[in-house]
Tab-separated table of C-alpha atoms and ligand atoms in Angstrom:
chain	number	residue	atom	x	y	z
A	1277	MET	CA	-97.309	183.149	69.258
A	1278	LYS	CA	-98.541	180.882	72.085
A	1279	VAL	CA	-102.187	180.541	72.002
A	1280	LEU	CA	-104.519	179.046	74.640
A	1281	VAL	CA	-108.017	178.155	73.429
A	1282	ILE	CA	-110.893	177.769	76.111
A	1283	GLY	CA	-113.709	175.246	75.463
A	1284	GLY	CA	-113.942	171.756	74.065
A	1285	GLY	CA	-116.619	171.594	71.375
A	1286	ALA	CA	-116.470	171.294	67.488
A	1287	ARG	CA	-116.158	175.132	67.345
A	1288	GLU	CA	-113.084	175.010	69.500
A	1289	HIS	CA	-111.733	172.041	67.262
A	1290	ALA	CA	-112.252	174.219	64.291
A	1291	LEU	CA	-110.503	177.145	65.866
A	1292	CYS	CA	-107.689	174.887	66.937
A	1293	ARG	CA	-107.523	173.345	63.420
A	1294	SER	CA	-107.008	176.809	61.871
A	1295	LEU	CA	-104.612	178.088	64.556
A	1296	SER	CA	-102.437	174.845	64.128
A	1297	LEU	CA	-102.292	175.653	60.428
A	1298	ASP	CA	-101.114	179.184	61.008
A	1299	PRO	CA	-97.227	179.609	60.724
A	1300	ASP	CA	-97.264	182.308	63.388
A	1301	VAL	CA	-98.484	180.047	66.043
A	1302	THR	CA	-95.518	178.325	67.716
A	1303	SER	CA	-97.438	176.390	70.335
A	1304	LEU	CA	-101.148	175.628	70.774
A	1305	HIS	CA	-103.067	174.778	73.967
A	1306	CYS	CA	-106.587	174.149	74.780
A	1307	ALA	CA	-108.507	173.601	78.003
A	1308	PRO	CA	-110.427	171.329	78.602
A	1309	GLY	CA	-110.482	170.300	74.772
A	1310	ASN	CA	-111.592	166.838	73.522
A	1311	ALA	CA	-110.022	163.723	71.982
A	1312	GLY	CA	-109.931	165.378	68.460
A	1313	ILE	CA	-108.423	168.671	69.580
A	1314	ALA	CA	-105.707	166.663	71.520
A	1315	GLU	CA	-104.323	165.832	67.961
A	1316	VAL	CA	-103.459	169.466	67.198
A	1317	ALA	CA	-103.121	171.062	70.700
A	1318	GLN	CA	-101.868	170.267	74.117
A	1319	LEU	CA	-104.700	169.732	76.493
A	1320	HIS	CA	-104.973	171.115	79.966
A	1321	ALA	CA	-107.757	170.565	82.674
A	1322	VAL	CA	-109.407	173.658	83.788
A	1323	ASP	CA	-112.744	174.921	85.109
A	1324	ALA	CA	-113.579	177.102	82.129
A	1325	LEU	CA	-115.969	179.239	84.146
A	1326	ASP	CA	-113.283	180.111	86.735
A	1327	GLY	CA	-111.598	183.280	85.471
A	1328	ALA	CA	-108.812	183.015	88.035
A	1329	ALA	CA	-108.025	179.427	87.115
A	1330	VAL	CA	-107.976	180.314	83.442
A	1331	ALA	CA	-105.812	183.487	83.863
A	1332	ALA	CA	-103.433	181.297	85.975
A	1333	LEU	CA	-103.205	178.607	83.356
A	1334	ALA	CA	-102.459	181.260	80.596
A	1335	THR	CA	-99.714	182.920	82.849
A	1336	ARG	CA	-98.127	179.507	83.441
A	1337	LEU	CA	-98.107	178.548	79.787
A	1338	GLU	CA	-96.838	182.129	78.917
A	1339	ALA	CA	-99.626	182.458	76.552
A	1340	ASP	CA	-99.660	185.484	74.150
A	1341	LEU	CA	-103.202	185.150	73.346
A	1342	VAL	CA	-106.193	183.436	74.985
A	1343	VAL	CA	-109.275	182.754	72.755
A	1344	VAL	CA	-112.531	182.025	74.808
A	1345	GLY	CA	-114.894	179.753	72.672
A	1346	PRO	CA	-118.219	179.366	74.612
A	1347	GLU	CA	-120.618	181.857	76.059
A	1348	ALA	CA	-120.737	180.717	79.694
A	1349	PRO	CA	-117.103	181.680	80.562
A	1350	LEU	CA	-117.638	185.061	78.754
A	1351	VAL	CA	-120.735	185.818	80.674
A	1352	ALA	CA	-118.832	184.666	83.831
A	1353	GLY	CA	-116.059	187.331	83.133
A	1354	VAL	CA	-113.183	184.890	82.211
A	1355	ALA	CA	-111.971	187.391	79.456
A	1356	ASP	CA	-111.860	190.097	82.064
A	1357	ALA	CA	-109.695	187.990	84.361
A	1358	VAL	CA	-107.295	187.034	81.478
A	1359	ARG	CA	-106.744	190.782	80.468
A	1360	ALA	CA	-106.411	191.652	84.209
A	1361	ALA	CA	-103.368	189.328	84.187
A	1362	GLY	CA	-101.877	191.289	81.246
A	1363	ILE	CA	-102.566	188.689	78.518
A	1364	ASP	CA	-104.250	189.613	75.227
A	1365	CYS	CA	-107.657	187.917	75.214
A	1366	PHE	CA	-110.172	187.330	72.355
A	1367	GLY	CA	-113.689	187.601	73.637
A	1368	PRO	CA	-115.863	190.248	75.208
A	1369	SER	CA	-115.909	191.429	78.873
A	1370	ARG	CA	-118.558	190.091	81.175
A	1371	GLU	CA	-120.520	193.393	80.615
A	1372	ALA	CA	-120.465	193.349	76.873
A	1373	ALA	CA	-121.228	189.475	76.780
A	1374	ALA	CA	-124.661	190.498	78.328
A	1375	LEU	CA	-125.475	191.041	74.700
A	1376	GLU	CA	-125.999	187.335	74.607
A	1377	GLY	CA	-126.498	186.758	78.358
A	1378	SER	CA	-129.500	188.887	78.554
A	1379	LYS	CA	-132.062	189.109	75.762
A	1380	ALA	CA	-133.716	192.119	77.374
A	1381	PHE	CA	-130.237	193.995	77.414
A	1382	ALA	CA	-129.729	193.016	73.622
A	1383	LYS	CA	-133.107	194.520	72.934
A	1384	ASP	CA	-132.296	197.836	74.776
A	1385	VAL	CA	-128.921	197.989	72.955
A	1386	MET	CA	-130.589	197.402	69.683
A	1387	ALA	CA	-133.325	200.058	70.443
A	1388	GLY	CA	-130.471	202.560	71.336
A	1389	ALA	CA	-128.634	201.785	68.129
A	1390	GLY	CA	-131.640	201.834	65.848
A	1391	VAL	CA	-131.045	198.177	64.753
A	1392	PRO	CA	-133.947	196.413	63.149
A	1393	THR	CA	-135.281	193.610	65.293
A	1394	ALA	CA	-138.518	192.022	66.230
A	1395	ARG	CA	-140.973	194.225	68.320
A	1396	SER	CA	-140.987	192.845	71.829
A	1397	TYR	CA	-142.161	193.051	75.475
A	1398	VAL	CA	-140.133	192.076	78.489
A	1399	CYS	CA	-142.447	190.386	80.937
A	1400	THR	CA	-142.135	189.158	84.585
A	1401	VAL	CA	-145.714	188.596	85.771
A	1402	PRO	CA	-148.599	186.326	84.189
A	1403	GLN	CA	-150.659	189.436	83.384
A	1404	GLU	CA	-147.828	190.952	81.229
A	1405	VAL	CA	-147.319	187.709	79.437
A	1406	ASP	CA	-151.050	187.380	78.569
A	1407	GLU	CA	-151.055	190.958	77.270
A	1408	ALA	CA	-147.919	190.471	75.193
A	1409	LEU	CA	-149.168	187.146	73.679
A	1410	ASP	CA	-152.395	188.668	72.959
A	1411	ALA	CA	-150.855	191.710	71.290
A	1412	PHE	CA	-148.694	189.762	68.850
A	1413	GLY	CA	-151.003	186.746	68.278
A	1414	ALA	CA	-149.832	183.332	66.957
A	1415	PRO	CA	-147.180	182.031	66.143
A	1416	TYR	CA	-145.937	182.910	69.528
A	1417	VAL	CA	-142.229	183.685	70.325
A	1418	VAL	CA	-141.321	183.318	73.952
A	1419	LYS	CA	-137.627	183.683	75.053
A	1420	ASP	CA	-136.166	183.045	78.344
A	1421	ASP	CA	-134.112	186.303	79.260
A	1422	GLY	CA	-131.046	184.480	80.477
A	1423	LEU	CA	-128.634	181.901	79.082
A	1424	ALA	CA	-130.403	178.714	78.445
A	1425	ALA	CA	-127.943	176.712	76.310
A	1426	GLY	CA	-130.298	176.785	73.248
A	1427	LYS	CA	-133.431	175.631	75.143
A	1428	GLY	CA	-134.764	179.061	76.226
A	1429	VAL	CA	-136.715	179.838	72.890
A	1430	VAL	CA	-140.139	178.435	72.377
A	1431	VAL	CA	-141.889	179.141	69.039
A	1432	THR	CA	-145.315	177.791	68.981
A	1433	GLY	CA	-148.817	178.114	67.567
A	1434	ASP	CA	-150.298	177.026	70.756
A	1435	LEU	CA	-151.215	179.533	73.293
A	1436	GLU	CA	-151.114	177.343	76.366
A	1437	THR	CA	-147.575	176.079	75.433
A	1438	ALA	CA	-146.471	179.619	74.998
A	1439	ARG	CA	-147.992	180.670	78.343
A	1440	ALA	CA	-146.499	177.789	80.186
A	1441	HIS	CA	-143.119	178.366	78.937
A	1442	ALA	CA	-143.254	182.124	79.826
A	1443	ASN	CA	-144.584	181.564	83.354
A	1444	ALA	CA	-141.793	178.948	83.967
A	1445	CYS	CA	-139.177	181.600	83.324
A	1446	GLU	CA	-138.438	184.570	85.752
A	1447	ARG	CA	-138.163	187.097	83.064
A	1448	VAL	CA	-139.160	186.464	79.535
A	1449	VAL	CA	-139.106	188.514	76.189
A	1450	ILE	CA	-142.071	187.900	74.189
A	1451	GLU	CA	-141.866	189.083	70.498
A	1452	GLU	CA	-143.359	189.281	67.131
A	1453	TYR	CA	-142.767	186.275	64.802
A	1454	LEU	CA	-140.285	186.851	61.972
A	1455	ASP	CA	-140.657	184.735	58.874
A	1456	GLY	CA	-138.046	184.169	56.134
A	1457	PRO	CA	-134.878	182.386	56.024
A	1458	GLU	CA	-132.385	182.709	58.690
A	1459	VAL	CA	-128.710	183.828	58.195
A	1460	SER	CA	-125.807	183.795	60.650
A	1461	LEU	CA	-123.388	186.658	60.079
A	1462	PHE	CA	-120.225	186.749	62.269
A	1463	ALA	CA	-117.983	189.839	62.653
A	1464	ILE	CA	-114.683	190.123	64.348
A	1465	THR	CA	-114.428	193.463	66.180
A	1466	ASP	CA	-112.007	195.210	68.516
A	1467	GLY	CA	-114.774	197.581	69.968
A	1468	THR	CA	-114.434	200.121	67.170
A	1469	THR	CA	-113.520	198.557	63.696
A	1470	VAL	CA	-115.908	195.865	62.506
A	1471	LEU	CA	-114.825	192.909	60.132
A	1472	PRO	CA	-117.602	190.972	58.927
A	1473	LEU	CA	-116.780	187.284	57.965
A	1474	GLN	CA	-118.910	185.279	55.282
A	1475	PRO	CA	-122.373	184.499	56.024
A	1476	ALA	CA	-123.590	180.912	56.757
A	1477	GLN	CA	-126.805	179.168	57.580
A	1478	ASP	CA	-127.341	176.650	60.194
A	1479	PHE	CA	-130.073	173.992	60.692
A	1480	LYS	CA	-131.468	174.059	64.094
A	1481	ARG	CA	-134.188	171.343	64.179
A	1482	ALA	CA	-133.193	167.701	64.899
A	1483	LEU	CA	-134.732	166.140	61.883
A	1484	ASP	CA	-134.801	166.338	57.973
A	1485	GLY	CA	-137.319	169.011	56.647
A	1486	ASP	CA	-136.801	171.256	59.794
A	1487	GLU	CA	-138.915	168.816	61.876
A	1488	GLY	CA	-138.346	167.798	65.362
A	1489	PRO	CA	-137.134	169.601	68.451
A	1490	ASN	CA	-134.665	172.564	68.425
A	1491	THR	CA	-131.101	171.586	68.891
A	1492	GLY	CA	-127.639	173.420	69.275
A	1493	GLY	CA	-127.330	173.026	65.494
A	1494	MET	CA	-127.255	169.887	63.162
A	1495	GLY	CA	-125.255	171.312	60.333
A	1496	ALA	CA	-124.313	174.417	58.378
A	1497	TYR	CA	-123.074	175.763	54.991
A	1498	SER	CA	-121.428	178.675	53.355
A	1499	PRO	CA	-121.559	180.536	51.177
A	1500	LEU	CA	-125.334	181.245	50.509
A	1501	PRO	CA	-125.894	181.344	46.814
A	1502	TRP	CA	-129.401	182.485	47.304
A	1503	ALA	CA	-128.407	185.573	49.420
A	1504	ASP	CA	-128.318	189.132	47.919
A	1505	PRO	CA	-124.536	189.839	47.297
A	1506	LYS	CA	-124.995	193.236	49.181
A	1507	LEU	CA	-126.353	191.380	52.341
A	1508	VAL	CA	-123.027	191.555	54.193
A	1509	GLN	CA	-122.517	195.316	53.499
A	1510	GLU	CA	-126.054	196.001	54.504
A	1511	VAL	CA	-125.889	194.116	57.624
A	1512	LEU	CA	-122.468	195.776	58.474
A	1513	GLU	CA	-124.137	199.248	58.139
A	1514	THR	CA	-127.450	198.547	59.676
A	1515	VAL	CA	-126.644	195.995	62.360
A	1516	LEU	CA	-123.013	195.233	63.237
A	1517	GLN	CA	-121.373	198.619	63.159
A	1518	PRO	CA	-124.268	200.488	65.023
A	1519	THR	CA	-124.320	197.914	67.612
A	1520	VAL	CA	-120.564	197.960	68.390
A	1521	ASP	CA	-120.736	201.838	68.358
A	1522	GLU	CA	-123.625	201.841	70.849
A	1523	LEU	CA	-121.758	199.464	73.212
A	1524	ARG	CA	-118.703	201.638	73.121
A	1525	ARG	CA	-120.922	204.726	73.835
A	1526	ARG	CA	-122.306	202.987	76.792
A	1527	GLY	CA	-118.809	202.361	78.236
A	1528	THR	CA	-118.959	198.660	77.639
A	1529	PRO	CA	-117.008	198.201	74.391
A	1530	PHE	CA	-117.502	194.859	72.763
A	1531	SER	CA	-114.300	193.149	71.474
A	1532	GLY	CA	-114.361	189.597	70.169
A	1533	LEU	CA	-116.682	187.885	67.930
A	1534	LEU	CA	-120.180	189.393	67.434
A	1535	TYR	CA	-122.663	186.939	66.026
A	1536	ALA	CA	-125.875	188.236	64.400
A	1537	GLY	CA	-128.590	185.717	63.978
A	1538	LEU	CA	-130.632	187.311	61.186
A	1539	ALA	CA	-134.097	186.779	59.540
A	1540	ILE	CA	-134.330	187.875	55.993
A	1541	THR	CA	-138.072	189.039	56.114
A	1542	SER	CA	-140.311	190.461	53.486
A	1543	ARG	CA	-139.803	193.801	55.188
A	1544	GLY	CA	-136.086	193.502	55.211
A	1545	VAL	CA	-133.240	192.201	57.578
A	1546	ARG	CA	-134.253	191.775	61.279
A	1547	VAL	CA	-132.033	190.582	64.118
A	1548	ILE	CA	-133.193	187.425	65.806
A	1549	GLU	CA	-130.530	187.353	68.479
A	1550	PHE	CA	-126.968	188.298	69.018
A	1551	ASN	CA	-124.391	185.943	70.444
A	1552	ALA	CA	-121.049	187.015	71.864
A	1553	ARG	CA	-118.983	184.087	70.486
A	1554	PHE	CA	-118.402	182.129	67.318
A	1555	GLY	CA	-121.499	180.079	66.534
A	1556	ASP	CA	-121.537	176.288	66.339
A	1557	PRO	CA	-121.849	174.746	63.737
A	1558	GLU	CA	-121.371	177.735	61.427
A	1559	THR	CA	-117.836	178.350	62.566
A	1560	GLN	CA	-116.817	175.127	61.014
A	1561	VAL	CA	-117.665	176.149	57.467
A	1562	VAL	CA	-116.680	179.727	57.901
A	1563	LEU	CA	-113.276	178.852	59.090
A	1564	ALA	CA	-112.993	176.311	56.416
A	1565	ARG	CA	-113.197	179.054	53.779
A	1566	LEU	CA	-110.995	181.603	55.561
A	1567	ARG	CA	-107.607	182.032	54.014
A	1568	THR	CA	-105.969	184.696	56.120
A	1569	PRO	CA	-104.171	183.093	59.043
A	1570	LEU	CA	-106.401	183.338	62.023
A	1571	ALA	CA	-104.020	183.981	64.973
A	1572	GLY	CA	-103.193	187.530	63.815
A	1573	VAL	CA	-106.747	188.401	63.274
A	1574	LEU	CA	-107.752	187.462	66.759
A	1575	ARG	CA	-104.860	189.112	68.251
A	1576	ALA	CA	-105.367	192.342	66.400
A	1577	ALA	CA	-108.946	192.215	67.760
A	1578	ALA	CA	-107.720	191.661	71.288
A	1579	ARG	CA	-105.296	194.561	70.968
A	1580	GLY	CA	-107.702	197.147	69.384
A	1581	ALA	CA	-105.628	197.035	66.187
A	1582	LEU	CA	-108.082	195.634	63.514
A	1583	ASP	CA	-107.830	198.786	61.569
A	1584	ASP	CA	-104.299	197.999	60.693
A	1585	LEU	CA	-105.208	194.632	59.219
A	1586	GLU	CA	-105.226	193.754	55.395
A	1587	PRO	CA	-108.774	192.725	54.101
A	1588	LEU	CA	-109.647	189.105	54.884
A	1589	ARG	CA	-108.986	186.608	52.093
A	1590	TRP	CA	-111.594	184.067	51.313
A	1591	SER	CA	-111.497	180.779	49.476
A	1592	GLY	CA	-113.980	180.573	46.496
A	1593	GLU	CA	-114.880	177.072	47.639
A	1594	ALA	CA	-117.990	175.959	49.355
A	1595	ALA	CA	-118.154	174.288	52.724
A	1596	VAL	CA	-120.711	172.104	54.491
A	1597	THR	CA	-120.736	170.544	57.767
A	1598	VAL	CA	-122.961	167.743	59.134
A	1599	VAL	CA	-123.182	167.074	62.692
A	1600	VAL	CA	-123.456	163.618	63.986
A	1601	ALA	CA	-125.321	163.410	67.236
A	1602	SER	CA	-125.626	160.552	69.785
A	1603	HIS	CA	-128.691	158.378	70.301
A	1604	ASN	CA	-131.699	160.515	71.978
A	1605	TYR	CA	-130.144	163.891	71.297
A	1606	PRO	CA	-131.350	166.509	72.226
A	1607	ASP	CA	-133.499	164.921	74.994
A	1608	THR	CA	-131.174	162.669	77.072
A	1609	PRO	CA	-128.288	161.762	74.831
A	1610	ARG	CA	-126.676	158.374	75.385
A	1611	THR	CA	-122.887	158.634	75.844
A	1612	GLY	CA	-119.904	156.168	76.090
A	1613	ASP	CA	-120.350	154.548	72.812
A	1614	PRO	CA	-117.278	153.739	70.732
A	1615	ILE	CA	-116.913	155.705	67.488
A	1616	GLU	CA	-115.435	153.776	64.506
A	1617	GLY	CA	-114.143	154.985	61.114
A	1618	LEU	CA	-112.295	158.129	62.177
A	1619	ASP	CA	-109.057	156.694	60.530
A	1620	ALA	CA	-110.969	155.851	57.307
A	1621	VAL	CA	-112.060	159.368	57.028
A	1622	ALA	CA	-108.438	160.646	57.608
A	1623	THR	CA	-107.094	158.351	54.883
A	1624	GLU	CA	-109.943	158.407	52.338
A	1625	ASP	CA	-111.366	161.822	52.537
A	1626	ALA	CA	-108.639	164.252	53.716
A	1627	PRO	CA	-108.004	166.972	52.932
A	1628	HIS	CA	-111.448	167.790	51.463
A	1629	ALA	CA	-113.307	166.421	54.302
A	1630	TYR	CA	-112.270	165.924	58.049
A	1631	VAL	CA	-114.060	165.312	61.371
A	1632	LEU	CA	-114.124	167.967	64.075
A	1633	HIS	CA	-114.783	166.490	67.432
A	1634	ALA	CA	-117.451	167.819	69.787
A	1635	GLY	CA	-118.485	165.509	72.571
A	1636	THR	CA	-115.655	162.891	72.532
A	1637	LYS	CA	-113.209	161.510	74.757
A	1638	ARG	CA	-110.275	159.174	74.505
A	1639	ASP	CA	-110.429	155.671	76.160
A	1640	GLY	CA	-107.103	153.979	75.459
A	1641	ASP	CA	-107.060	153.126	71.757
A	1642	ARG	CA	-110.676	153.994	71.462
A	1643	VAL	CA	-112.666	157.241	71.004
A	1644	LEU	CA	-115.993	157.249	72.927
A	1645	SER	CA	-118.935	159.647	72.575
A	1646	ALA	CA	-119.151	161.944	75.450
A	1647	GLY	CA	-121.922	164.349	74.648
A	1648	GLY	CA	-125.079	165.071	72.567
A	1649	ARG	CA	-123.356	166.559	69.506
A	1650	VAL	CA	-120.485	164.020	68.987
A	1651	LEU	CA	-118.814	165.125	65.675
A	1652	SER	CA	-119.114	167.726	62.974
A	1653	VAL	CA	-117.898	166.232	59.545
A	1654	THR	CA	-116.755	169.224	57.495
A	1655	ALA	CA	-116.027	169.233	53.858
A	1656	THR	CA	-115.040	171.741	51.077
A	1657	GLY	CA	-115.756	171.520	47.391
A	1658	ALA	CA	-115.977	173.572	44.182
A	1659	ASP	CA	-119.638	174.160	44.977
A	1660	LEU	CA	-122.117	173.044	47.687
A	1661	THR	CA	-123.173	169.997	45.652
A	1662	GLN	CA	-119.497	168.802	45.791
A	1663	ALA	CA	-118.971	169.797	49.452
A	1664	ARG	CA	-122.138	167.918	50.358
A	1665	GLU	CA	-121.197	164.756	48.521
A	1666	ARG	CA	-117.799	164.774	50.367
A	1667	ALA	CA	-119.250	165.491	53.700
A	1668	TYR	CA	-121.801	162.788	53.463
A	1669	ALA	CA	-119.191	160.228	52.055
A	1670	ALA	CA	-117.227	160.875	55.195
A	1671	VAL	CA	-120.238	160.685	57.490
A	1672	GLY	CA	-120.844	157.257	55.925
A	1673	ARG	CA	-117.577	155.920	57.125
A	1674	ILE	CA	-118.313	156.699	60.704
A	1675	ALA	CA	-120.000	154.060	62.880
A	1676	LEU	CA	-121.509	155.043	66.188
A	1677	ASP	CA	-124.194	153.066	67.635
A	1678	GLY	CA	-127.610	154.920	67.614
A	1679	ALA	CA	-126.128	157.903	65.990
A	1680	GLN	CA	-128.352	160.443	63.991
A	1681	HIS	CA	-127.605	163.108	61.394
A	1682	ARG	CA	-129.710	165.119	59.195
A	1683	THR	CA	-129.430	164.161	55.457
A	1684	ASP	CA	-130.524	167.338	53.984
A	1685	ILE	CA	-127.900	169.758	55.138
A	1686	ALA	CA	-127.463	172.395	52.265
A	1687	ALA	CA	-129.497	170.264	50.069
A	1688	LYS	CA	-131.998	172.901	48.922
A	1689	ALA	CA	-129.384	175.556	48.518
A	1690	ALA	CA	-127.176	173.111	46.495
A	1691	ALA	CA	-130.270	172.336	44.267
A	1692	ASP	CA	-131.232	176.006	43.730
A	1693	ALA	CA	-127.594	177.220	43.103
B	3154	AMP	P1	-132.298	182.009	69.527
B	3154	AMP	O1	-132.142	181.037	70.760
B	3154	AMP	O2	-132.845	183.306	69.883
B	3154	AMP	O3	-131.416	181.810	68.359
B	3154	AMP	O4	-133.688	181.305	68.946
B	3154	AMP	C1	-133.782	179.954	68.411
B	3154	AMP	C2	-134.530	179.836	67.325
B	3154	AMP	O5	-135.878	180.247	67.486
B	3154	AMP	C3	-134.154	180.859	66.114
B	3154	AMP	O6	-132.955	180.261	65.390
B	3154	AMP	C4	-135.331	181.026	65.252
B	3154	AMP	O7	-135.423	179.858	64.439
B	3154	AMP	C5	-136.329	180.987	66.228
B	3154	AMP	N1	-136.802	182.244	66.623
B	3154	AMP	C6	-136.226	183.101	67.592
B	3154	AMP	N2	-136.854	184.343	67.588
B	3154	AMP	C7	-137.762	184.263	66.499
B	3154	AMP	C8	-138.819	185.280	66.031
B	3154	AMP	N3	-138.961	186.440	66.590
B	3154	AMP	N4	-139.521	184.818	65.073
B	3154	AMP	C9	-139.341	183.487	64.500
B	3154	AMP	N5	-138.571	182.727	64.866
B	3154	AMP	C10	-137.719	183.000	65.965
B	3155	LIG	N1	-125.520	177.993	65.669
B	3155	LIG	C1	-126.231	178.550	66.776
B	3155	LIG	C2	-125.367	179.012	67.996
B	3155	LIG	O1	-124.184	178.752	67.955
B	3155	LIG	O2	-125.877	179.498	68.852
């Protein structure tokens, strides 16, 4: 099978790594990719938001399967363009990707499907904003309706901050605050059959102890020793399957990766958000534990044939990933710094720990930082404690001027396990 992956972050590196280990994959391509992905896939330049260009590339490569990683191309309809060219594509249509692209649409689908989520109002004018903030009280949760690359959500105890964010957006969703730990649960679906993956937890704040600004994610781990063993089945029955069924009923079937961001509250599981693609950095730890070869699963989803698949097989090991971010991330990250120590990780820490590249690029013999999140160091172990030790040992070998990482990824879960 010839596979083309669209994107160029650590999530796509994790996908490409798994695909490169799959005996069914005869050639692997990625566009645009990054310096790390170049070691396992052939890279191509493409405007990932241009469906016609992606479809033309896939046709030229005679790809059997295209996997679209990030949300922006999905919301732009890239999967539709690939399918229109007669090529199997893993990723939802533009209409179904609105589940991530519009928070108001997601709320409407959840209401139709009876899926538990925070109570909310959609507001467009200041008076509605004030009424909604007043109705829920502090802490305030204000979400830009559209895609905002992780910057659209403000959770604050300060009324003026909440009001200012709401009024800076064209359309906002204001909702009740959900307390309790967060879980990310991914499911692969073909629009009818839903195959949940293993749950993971990510760390969204920049600094240890969940301090500092929100980021795209600073680390993740799986499994969750503290979670109820029945959690996955419960979420399948109350969240994932009803959502997939509702979208199919509406004539916009969702095939691809359905990402449920959940809060485990004292009153039960609630959906915080849906995404229409693999999450980053959770993908790094979930795929580290998946034993079933990936390509066949993704192609079965693209073809509407998930029902024929054997149950997924999982490693009993734990996985931890630690994101190394550049100086000043997430504000105005500095790029262009050389990254040292990658070879040391490859010789000292493999195969239990390895580096997945996010924002990197090659410059002759050197690898330079090229984005806010630069690397995701992923490790497996018999338990979270060992996976953590291995991940942080590898992080310690990497030198990047001004780099930052959290030191407490999976620490609490490992200690409590
Ligand atoms: P989102 O972009 O929807 O994932 O939101 C980013 C983060 O904001 C989430 O991971 C939560 O930590 C927080 N958040 C979003 N909605 C709520 C809510 N209703 N109650 C509490 N925290 C929330
Ligand atoms: N881990 C959060 C996200 O991918 O949106």
